[in-house]
Coordinates of C-alpha atoms in Angstrom, one line a residue:
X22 CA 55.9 -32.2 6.0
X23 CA 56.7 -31.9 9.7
X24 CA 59.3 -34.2 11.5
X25 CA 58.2 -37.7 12.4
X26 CA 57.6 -38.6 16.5
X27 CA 59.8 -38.0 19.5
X28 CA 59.1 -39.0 22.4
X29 CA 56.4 -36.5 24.0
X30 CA 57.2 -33.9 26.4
X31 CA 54.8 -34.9 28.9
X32 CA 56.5 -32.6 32.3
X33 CA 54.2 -29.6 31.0
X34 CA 51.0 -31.9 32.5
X35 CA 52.2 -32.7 35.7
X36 CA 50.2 -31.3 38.3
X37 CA 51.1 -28.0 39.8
X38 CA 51.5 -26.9 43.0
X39 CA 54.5 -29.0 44.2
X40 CA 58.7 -28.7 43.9
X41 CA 59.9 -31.2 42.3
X42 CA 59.0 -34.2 40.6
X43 CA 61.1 -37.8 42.0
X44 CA 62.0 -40.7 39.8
X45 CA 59.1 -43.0 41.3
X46 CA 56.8 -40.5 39.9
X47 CA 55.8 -38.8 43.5
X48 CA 56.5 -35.7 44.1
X49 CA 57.7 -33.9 47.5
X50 CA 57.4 -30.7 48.9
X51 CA 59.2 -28.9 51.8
X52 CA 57.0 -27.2 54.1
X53 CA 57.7 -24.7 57.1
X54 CA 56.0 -25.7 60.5
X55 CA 57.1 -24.8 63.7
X56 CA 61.0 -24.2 62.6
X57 CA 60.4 -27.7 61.6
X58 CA 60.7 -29.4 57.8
X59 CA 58.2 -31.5 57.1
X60 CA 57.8 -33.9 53.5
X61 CA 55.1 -34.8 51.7
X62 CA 54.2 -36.5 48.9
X63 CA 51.5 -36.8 45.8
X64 CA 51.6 -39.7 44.0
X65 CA 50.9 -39.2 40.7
X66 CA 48.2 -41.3 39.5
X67 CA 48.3 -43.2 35.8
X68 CA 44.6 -42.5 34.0
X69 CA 42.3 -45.4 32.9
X70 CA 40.0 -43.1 31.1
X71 CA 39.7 -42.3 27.3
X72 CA 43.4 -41.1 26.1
X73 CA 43.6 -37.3 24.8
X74 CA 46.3 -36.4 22.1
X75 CA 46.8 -32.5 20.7
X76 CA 48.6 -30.6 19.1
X77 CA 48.8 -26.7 17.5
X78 CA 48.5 -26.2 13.9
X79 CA 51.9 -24.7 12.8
X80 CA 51.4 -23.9 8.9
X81 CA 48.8 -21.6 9.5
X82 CA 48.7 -18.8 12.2
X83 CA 45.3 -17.6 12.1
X84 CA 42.7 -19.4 11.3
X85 CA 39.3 -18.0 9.8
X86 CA 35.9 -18.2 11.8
X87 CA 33.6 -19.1 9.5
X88 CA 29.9 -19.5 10.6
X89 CA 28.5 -21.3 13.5
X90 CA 26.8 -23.6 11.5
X91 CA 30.4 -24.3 9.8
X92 CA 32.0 -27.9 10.7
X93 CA 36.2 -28.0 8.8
X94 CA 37.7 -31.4 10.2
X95 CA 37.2 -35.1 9.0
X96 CA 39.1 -38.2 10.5
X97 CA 39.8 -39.7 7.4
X98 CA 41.6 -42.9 8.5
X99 CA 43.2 -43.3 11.7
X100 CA 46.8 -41.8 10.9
X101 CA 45.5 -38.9 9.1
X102 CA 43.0 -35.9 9.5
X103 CA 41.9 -33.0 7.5
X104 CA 41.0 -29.8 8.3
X105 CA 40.0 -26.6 6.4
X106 CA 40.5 -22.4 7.5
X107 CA 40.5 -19.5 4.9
X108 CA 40.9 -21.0 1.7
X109 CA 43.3 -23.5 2.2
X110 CA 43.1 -27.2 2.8
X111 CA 45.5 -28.6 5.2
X112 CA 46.3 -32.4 5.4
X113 CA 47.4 -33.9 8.4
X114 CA 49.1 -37.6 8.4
X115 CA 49.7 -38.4 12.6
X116 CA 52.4 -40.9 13.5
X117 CA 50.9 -41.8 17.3
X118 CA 53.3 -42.9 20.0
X119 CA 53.4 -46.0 21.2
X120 CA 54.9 -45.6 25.0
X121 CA 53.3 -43.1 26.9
X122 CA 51.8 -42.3 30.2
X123 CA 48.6 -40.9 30.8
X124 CA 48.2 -38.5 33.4
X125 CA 45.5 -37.8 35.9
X126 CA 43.4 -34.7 36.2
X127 CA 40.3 -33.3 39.1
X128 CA 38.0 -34.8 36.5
X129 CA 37.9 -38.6 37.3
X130 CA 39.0 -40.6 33.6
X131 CA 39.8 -37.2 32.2
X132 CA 43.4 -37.7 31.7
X133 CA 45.8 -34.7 30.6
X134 CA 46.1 -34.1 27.1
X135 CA 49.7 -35.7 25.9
X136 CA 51.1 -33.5 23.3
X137 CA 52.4 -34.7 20.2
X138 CA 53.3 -31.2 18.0
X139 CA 56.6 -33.3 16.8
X140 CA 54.6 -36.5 15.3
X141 CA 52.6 -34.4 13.2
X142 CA 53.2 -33.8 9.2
X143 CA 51.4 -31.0 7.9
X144 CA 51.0 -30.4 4.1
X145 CA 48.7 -27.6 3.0
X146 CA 46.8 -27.5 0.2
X147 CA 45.2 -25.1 -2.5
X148 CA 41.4 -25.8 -2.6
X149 CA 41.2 -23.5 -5.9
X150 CA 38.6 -21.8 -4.1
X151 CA 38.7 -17.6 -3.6
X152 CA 36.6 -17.5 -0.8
X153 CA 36.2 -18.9 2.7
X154 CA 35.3 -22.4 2.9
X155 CA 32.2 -22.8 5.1
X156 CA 32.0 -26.5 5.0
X157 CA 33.5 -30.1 4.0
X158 CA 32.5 -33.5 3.4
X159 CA 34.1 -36.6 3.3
X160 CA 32.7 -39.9 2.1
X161 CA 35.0 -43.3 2.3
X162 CA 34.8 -45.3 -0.9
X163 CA 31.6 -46.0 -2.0
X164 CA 30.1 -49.0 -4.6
X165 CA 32.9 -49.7 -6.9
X166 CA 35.6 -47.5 -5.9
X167 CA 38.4 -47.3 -3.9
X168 CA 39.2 -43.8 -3.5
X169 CA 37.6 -41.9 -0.8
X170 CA 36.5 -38.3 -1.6
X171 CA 36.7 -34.8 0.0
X172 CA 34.4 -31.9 -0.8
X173 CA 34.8 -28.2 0.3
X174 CA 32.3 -25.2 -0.2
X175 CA 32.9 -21.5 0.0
X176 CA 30.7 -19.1 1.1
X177 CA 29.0 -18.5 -2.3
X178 CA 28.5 -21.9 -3.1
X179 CA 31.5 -22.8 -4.9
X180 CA 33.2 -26.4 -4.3
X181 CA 36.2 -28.5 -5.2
X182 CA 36.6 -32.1 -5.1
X183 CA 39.9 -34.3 -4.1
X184 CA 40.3 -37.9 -4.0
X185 CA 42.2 -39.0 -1.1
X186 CA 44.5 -41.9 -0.9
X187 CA 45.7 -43.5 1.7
X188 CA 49.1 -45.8 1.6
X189 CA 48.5 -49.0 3.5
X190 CA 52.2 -49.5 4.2
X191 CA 52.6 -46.1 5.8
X192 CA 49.7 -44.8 6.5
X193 CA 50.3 -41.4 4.8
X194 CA 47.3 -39.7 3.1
X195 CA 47.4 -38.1 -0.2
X196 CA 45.3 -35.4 -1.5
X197 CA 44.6 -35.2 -5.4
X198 CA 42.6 -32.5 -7.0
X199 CA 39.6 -34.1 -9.0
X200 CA 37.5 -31.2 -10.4
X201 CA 35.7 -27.7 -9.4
X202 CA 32.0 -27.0 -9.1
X203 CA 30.8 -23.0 -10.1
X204 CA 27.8 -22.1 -8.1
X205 CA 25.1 -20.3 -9.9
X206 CA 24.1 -18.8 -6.6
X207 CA 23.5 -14.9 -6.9
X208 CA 22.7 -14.3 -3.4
X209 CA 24.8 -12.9 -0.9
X210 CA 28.0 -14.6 0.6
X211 CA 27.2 -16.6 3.3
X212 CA 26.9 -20.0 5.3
X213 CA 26.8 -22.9 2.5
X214 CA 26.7 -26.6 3.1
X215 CA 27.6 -29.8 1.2
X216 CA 27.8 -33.5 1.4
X217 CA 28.9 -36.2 -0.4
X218 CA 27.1 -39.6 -1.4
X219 CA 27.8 -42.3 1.1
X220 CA 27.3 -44.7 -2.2
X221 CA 27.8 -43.1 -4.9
X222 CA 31.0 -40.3 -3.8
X223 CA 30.7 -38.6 -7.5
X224 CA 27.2 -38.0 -6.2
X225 CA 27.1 -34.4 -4.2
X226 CA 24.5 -31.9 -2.3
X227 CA 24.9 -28.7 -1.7
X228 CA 23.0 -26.0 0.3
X229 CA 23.6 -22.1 0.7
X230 CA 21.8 -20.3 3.8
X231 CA 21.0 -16.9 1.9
X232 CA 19.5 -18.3 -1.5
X233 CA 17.2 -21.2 0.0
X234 CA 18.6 -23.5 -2.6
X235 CA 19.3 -27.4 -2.1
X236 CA 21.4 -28.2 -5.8
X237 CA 22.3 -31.7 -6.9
X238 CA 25.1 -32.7 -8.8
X239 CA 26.4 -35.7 -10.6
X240 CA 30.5 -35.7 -11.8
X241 CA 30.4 -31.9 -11.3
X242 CA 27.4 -31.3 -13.5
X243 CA 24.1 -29.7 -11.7
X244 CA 21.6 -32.5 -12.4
X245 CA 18.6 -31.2 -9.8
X246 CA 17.9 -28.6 -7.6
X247 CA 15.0 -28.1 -5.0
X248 CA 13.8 -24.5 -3.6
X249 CA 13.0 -23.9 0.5
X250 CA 11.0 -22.1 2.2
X251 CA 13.3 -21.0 5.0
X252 CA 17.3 -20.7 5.6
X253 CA 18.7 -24.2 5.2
X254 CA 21.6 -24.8 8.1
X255 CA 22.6 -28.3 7.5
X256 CA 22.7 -30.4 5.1
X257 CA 23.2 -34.6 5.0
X258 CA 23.1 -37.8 3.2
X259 CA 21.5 -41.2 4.5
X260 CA 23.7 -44.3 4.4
X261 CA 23.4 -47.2 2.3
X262 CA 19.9 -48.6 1.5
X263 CA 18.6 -45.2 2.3
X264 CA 21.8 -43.4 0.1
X265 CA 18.9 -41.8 -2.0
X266 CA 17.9 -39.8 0.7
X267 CA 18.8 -36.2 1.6
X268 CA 18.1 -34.9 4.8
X269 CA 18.3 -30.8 5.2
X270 CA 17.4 -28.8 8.2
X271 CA 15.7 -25.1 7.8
X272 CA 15.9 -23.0 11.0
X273 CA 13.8 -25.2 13.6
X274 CA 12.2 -27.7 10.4
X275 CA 14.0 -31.2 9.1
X276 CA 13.3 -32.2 5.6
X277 CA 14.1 -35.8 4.6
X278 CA 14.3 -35.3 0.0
X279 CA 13.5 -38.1 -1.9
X280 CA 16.3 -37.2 -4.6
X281 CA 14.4 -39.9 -6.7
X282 CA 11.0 -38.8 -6.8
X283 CA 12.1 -35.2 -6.4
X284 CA 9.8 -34.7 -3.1
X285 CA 9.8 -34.2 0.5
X286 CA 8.6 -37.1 2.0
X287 CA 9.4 -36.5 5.5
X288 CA 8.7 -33.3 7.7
X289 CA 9.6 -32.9 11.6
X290 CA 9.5 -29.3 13.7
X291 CA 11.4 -30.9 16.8
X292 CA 11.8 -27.4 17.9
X293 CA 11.3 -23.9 18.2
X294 CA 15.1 -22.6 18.0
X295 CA 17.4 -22.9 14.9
X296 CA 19.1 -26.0 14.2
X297 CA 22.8 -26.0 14.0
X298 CA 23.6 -29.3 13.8
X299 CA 22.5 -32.7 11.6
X300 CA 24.0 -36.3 11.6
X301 CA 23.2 -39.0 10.5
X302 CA 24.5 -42.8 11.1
X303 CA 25.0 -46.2 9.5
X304 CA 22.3 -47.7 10.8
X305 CA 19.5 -45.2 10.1
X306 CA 19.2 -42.6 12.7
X307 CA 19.3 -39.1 12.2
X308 CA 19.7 -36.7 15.0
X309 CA 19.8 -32.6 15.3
X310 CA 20.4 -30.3 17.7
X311 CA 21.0 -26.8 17.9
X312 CA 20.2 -23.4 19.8
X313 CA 17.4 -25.4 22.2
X314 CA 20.3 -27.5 23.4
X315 CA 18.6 -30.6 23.2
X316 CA 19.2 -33.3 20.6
X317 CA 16.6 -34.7 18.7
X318 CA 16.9 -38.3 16.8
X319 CA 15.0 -40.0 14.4
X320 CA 14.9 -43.7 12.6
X321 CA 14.4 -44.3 9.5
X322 CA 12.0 -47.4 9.2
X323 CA 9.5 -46.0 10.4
X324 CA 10.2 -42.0 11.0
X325 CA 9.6 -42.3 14.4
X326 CA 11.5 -39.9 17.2
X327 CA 13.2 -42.5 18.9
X328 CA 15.0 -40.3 21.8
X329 CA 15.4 -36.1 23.0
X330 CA 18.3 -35.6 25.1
X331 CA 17.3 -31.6 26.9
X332 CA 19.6 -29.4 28.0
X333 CA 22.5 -31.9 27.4
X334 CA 25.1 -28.5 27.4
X335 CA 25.5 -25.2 28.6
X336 CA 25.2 -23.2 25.4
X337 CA 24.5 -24.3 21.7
X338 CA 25.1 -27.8 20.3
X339 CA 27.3 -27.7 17.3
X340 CA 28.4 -31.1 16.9
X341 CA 26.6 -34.6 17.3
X342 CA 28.5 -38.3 16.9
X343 CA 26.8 -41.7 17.3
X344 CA 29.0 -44.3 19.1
X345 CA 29.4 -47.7 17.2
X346 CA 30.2 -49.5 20.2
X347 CA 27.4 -48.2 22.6
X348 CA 23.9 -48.7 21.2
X349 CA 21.8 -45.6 22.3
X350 CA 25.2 -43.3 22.9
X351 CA 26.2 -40.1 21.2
X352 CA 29.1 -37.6 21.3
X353 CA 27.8 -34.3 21.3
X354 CA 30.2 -30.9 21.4
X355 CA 29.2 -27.4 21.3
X356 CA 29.9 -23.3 21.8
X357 CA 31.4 -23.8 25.3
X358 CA 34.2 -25.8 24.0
X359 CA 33.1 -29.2 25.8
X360 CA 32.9 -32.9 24.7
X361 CA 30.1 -35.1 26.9
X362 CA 29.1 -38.5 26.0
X363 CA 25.5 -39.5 26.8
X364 CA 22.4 -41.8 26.2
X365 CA 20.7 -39.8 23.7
X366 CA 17.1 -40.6 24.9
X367 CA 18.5 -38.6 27.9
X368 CA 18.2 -40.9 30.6
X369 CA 22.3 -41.0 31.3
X370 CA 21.3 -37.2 31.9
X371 CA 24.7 -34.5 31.7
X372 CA 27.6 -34.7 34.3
X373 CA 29.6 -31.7 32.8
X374 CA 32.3 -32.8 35.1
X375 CA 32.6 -35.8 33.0
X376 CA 33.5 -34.1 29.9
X377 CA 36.7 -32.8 27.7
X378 CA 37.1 -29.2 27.8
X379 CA 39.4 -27.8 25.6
X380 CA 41.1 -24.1 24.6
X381 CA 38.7 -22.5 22.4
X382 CA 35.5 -22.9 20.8
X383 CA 35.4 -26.2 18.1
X384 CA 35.7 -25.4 14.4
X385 CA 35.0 -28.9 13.6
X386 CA 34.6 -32.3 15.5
X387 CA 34.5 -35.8 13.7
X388 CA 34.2 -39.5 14.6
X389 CA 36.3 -42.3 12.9
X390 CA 34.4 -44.3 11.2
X391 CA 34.0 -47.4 13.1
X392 CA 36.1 -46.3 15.6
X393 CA 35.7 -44.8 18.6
X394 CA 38.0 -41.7 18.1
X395 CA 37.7 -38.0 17.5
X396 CA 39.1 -35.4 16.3
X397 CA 38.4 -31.6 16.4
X398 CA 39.7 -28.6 15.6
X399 CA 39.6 -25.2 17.5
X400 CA 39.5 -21.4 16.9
X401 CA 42.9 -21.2 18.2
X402 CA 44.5 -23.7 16.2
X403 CA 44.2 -26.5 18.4
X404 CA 44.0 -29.9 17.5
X405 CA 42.9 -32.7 19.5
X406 CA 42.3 -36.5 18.8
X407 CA 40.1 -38.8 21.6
X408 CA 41.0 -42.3 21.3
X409 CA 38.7 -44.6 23.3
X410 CA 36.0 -41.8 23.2
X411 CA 33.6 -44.4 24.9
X412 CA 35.0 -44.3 28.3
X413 CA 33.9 -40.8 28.3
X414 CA 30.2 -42.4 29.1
X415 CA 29.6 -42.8 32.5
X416 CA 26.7 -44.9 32.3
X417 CA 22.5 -44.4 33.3
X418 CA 21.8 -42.6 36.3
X419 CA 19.7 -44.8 38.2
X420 CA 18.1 -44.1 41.6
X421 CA 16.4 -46.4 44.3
X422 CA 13.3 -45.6 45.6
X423 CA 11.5 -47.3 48.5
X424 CA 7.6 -47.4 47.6
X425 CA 5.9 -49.4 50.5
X426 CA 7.3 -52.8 50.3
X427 CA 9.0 -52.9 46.8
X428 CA 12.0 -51.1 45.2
X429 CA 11.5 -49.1 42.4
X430 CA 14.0 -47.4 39.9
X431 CA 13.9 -44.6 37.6
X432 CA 16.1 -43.2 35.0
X433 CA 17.0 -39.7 36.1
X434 CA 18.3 -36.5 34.2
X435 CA 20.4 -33.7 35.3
X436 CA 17.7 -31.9 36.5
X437 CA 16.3 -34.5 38.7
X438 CA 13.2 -35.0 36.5
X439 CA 11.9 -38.5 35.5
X440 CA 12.2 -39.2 31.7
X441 CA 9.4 -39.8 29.9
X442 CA 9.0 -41.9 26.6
X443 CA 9.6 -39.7 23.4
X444 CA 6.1 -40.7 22.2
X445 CA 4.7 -38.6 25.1
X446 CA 3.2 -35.4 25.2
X447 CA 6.6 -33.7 25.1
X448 CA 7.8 -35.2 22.1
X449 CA 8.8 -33.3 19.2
X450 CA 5.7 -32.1 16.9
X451 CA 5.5 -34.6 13.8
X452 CA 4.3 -34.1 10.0
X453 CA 4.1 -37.5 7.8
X454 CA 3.0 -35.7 5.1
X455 CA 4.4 -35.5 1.4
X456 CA 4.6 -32.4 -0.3
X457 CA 6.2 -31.7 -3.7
X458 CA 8.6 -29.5 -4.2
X459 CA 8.3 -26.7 -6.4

């Protein structure tokens, strides 16, 4: 466990470019003109945006790459975070300063990230594993318990379960080894995914890319299994009244399991590119996104496509997060190492000048539940927390046009392009069709 928090070094994120800093928090610079010395001065402006913290993980030096279908870090209360490289499990409990100052950058309410390496205790732990871990899964209590568990897979299927406690006069979390799961997968090492019951936590799913398997099991005994016809790439439970339900993506296909009737009762091909990325909310919504770069969401009542944000990042979308505060608002991250907040019916469009970028591609990105934080992890070891994530939305773009005597506006994307409703012709192709599962 790493020393507790001193006050942060934040001289590292001043701007650049100038002499010397004074104690009013302008700097001055002297300047050669005509034989002449002339000052002046750049105030340094105090940020109103979203605050960043980070840090670098110090326990481990390199960390292991995984698959891009691979997410390794859960917020699992807000003093503690967990993340996962190689085959070890490493448990991080965050003491937050209090006094600090954020910073300006070009980006307007992009402040600079305030570094808090001493506040962070790092304990790592053995997942029992001999492989890579390829995913991990958190659930938060569930009916009748008060322990919140962890799940993590390895790349043949293989996963270990911890309970995780979390003291409520200190805030430090505690990891506990529970039990092990052996995967009867015979297929080659690769991508494999799992999740754990939102309800019932002793409840978990697993899926492994190579041997199109979806397996089932109950207090570490296989209780179920289902067989796919393609590559599965993510896989998810429903919340609450809809905790029964399983949704799995294959390639550019999502499946919604009925793991009570043992059938597919939902089908959707919202695109023709892989999918990389699948989550799903409290509130019934279930999005993907992937190689297409447009996300994709769905609602449960009536399985109806409910919004397609296109083109919403320069490369592949890895990571999607629905706000709780902002109805229609999700946090999406992907390969180019970049954070944007957006209306995910696509009519706030993409300003990629409003987003975080950070040192290296994400490893894993994760929202608080009912908070509006994040936390993600990086290839280099970086690790970064967003408090007040929803000031990173900047809001519908909405244009004036004069037509004759009236004014009329339209929702606009980044392209210019008006939206259109996502029952249109260019929504997503949709099968409502049961099928049972062999």
């Amino acid at each position: 466990m790493g020393s507790w928090c001193k006050k942060p070094n934040l001289a590292r994120y001043q701007p650049s470019g100038l002499d010397s800093l004074r104690s009013d928090g302008s700097r001055k610079r002297m300047e050669n003109n005509n034989n002449t010395t002339a000052e002046t001065t750049a105030v340094v402006e105090e940020s109103t945006g979203c605050t960043i913290f980070c840090a670098k993980l110090k326990g481990i030096k390199n960390t292991s790459p995984a698959n891009i279908l691979s997410s390794r870090a859960v917020f699992s209360s807000p003093t503690s975070s967990i993340i996962a490289t190689g085959t070890d499990i490493v448990n991080l409990n965050i003491k937050f300063p209090n006094n600090y100052t954020k910073k300006s950058t070009k980006i307007k309410g992009i402040p600079a990230p305030i570094q808090i390496d001493e506040c962070i205790g790092e304990t790592i732990i053995d997942s029992k594993l001999t492989r890579e871990i390829q995913s991990i899964a958190y659930s938060r209590g569930g009916t009748g318990s008060s322990l919140d568990t962890l799940a993590v897979i390895d790349n043949k299927g293989n996963i270990s379960v911890f309970d995780n406690t979390v003291n409520g006069d200190t805030g430090i979390s505690t990891l506990n080894f529970r039990y092990s799961i052996t995967s009867d997968n015979k297929s080659e090492p690769g991508w494999c995914g799992v999740s754990v019951n939102h309800t019932s936590p002793n409840i978990i799913a697993s899926c492994s890319f190579y041997d199109k398997q979806v397996r089932i099991y109950d207090n570490g005994k296989l209780v179920s299994s289902y067989s796919l016809a393609n590559h599965p790439t993510q896989i998810a439970y429903l919340h609450k009244d809809d905790s029964h339900l399983l949704a799995v993506s294959e390639q550019n296909q999502l499946n919604i399991i009925d793991t009570k009737t043992k059938e597919i009762i939902q089908k959707f091909i919202p695109t023709t590119s892989n999918i990389y990325s699948l989550e799903t909310s409290t509130n019934g919504l279930v999005a993907v996104g992937g190689e297409g770069r447009t996300i994709h969401v769905y609602e449960s009542k009536r399985w109806a496509n409910v919004g397609n944000w296109s083109g919403c990042l320069k490369y592949e979308i890895t990571g999607i997060n629905f706000s709780d505060k902002l109805k229609g608002v999700c946090y999406v991250s992907g390969m180019d190492s970049e954070i944007l907040a957006g209306d995910y019916d696509g009519s706030s469009g993409s300003d990629h000048f409003a987003g975080i970028r950070v040192d290296s591609r994400w490893l894993g990105i994760t929202k608080l539940n009912g908070h509006e934080s994040l936390f993600g992890f990086t290839s280099s070891g970086g690790l970064y927390w967003v408090h007040d994530a929803d000031k990173l939305y900047a809001g519908k773009k909405i244009i004036t046009k004069l037509t004759g005597s009236k004014h009329q506006k339209e929702n606009i994307n980044n392209n210019g392009d008006q939206s259109t409703n996502s029952s249109g012709t260019n929504s997503p192709k949709h099968i409502n069709k049961k099928s049972k599962q062999q």
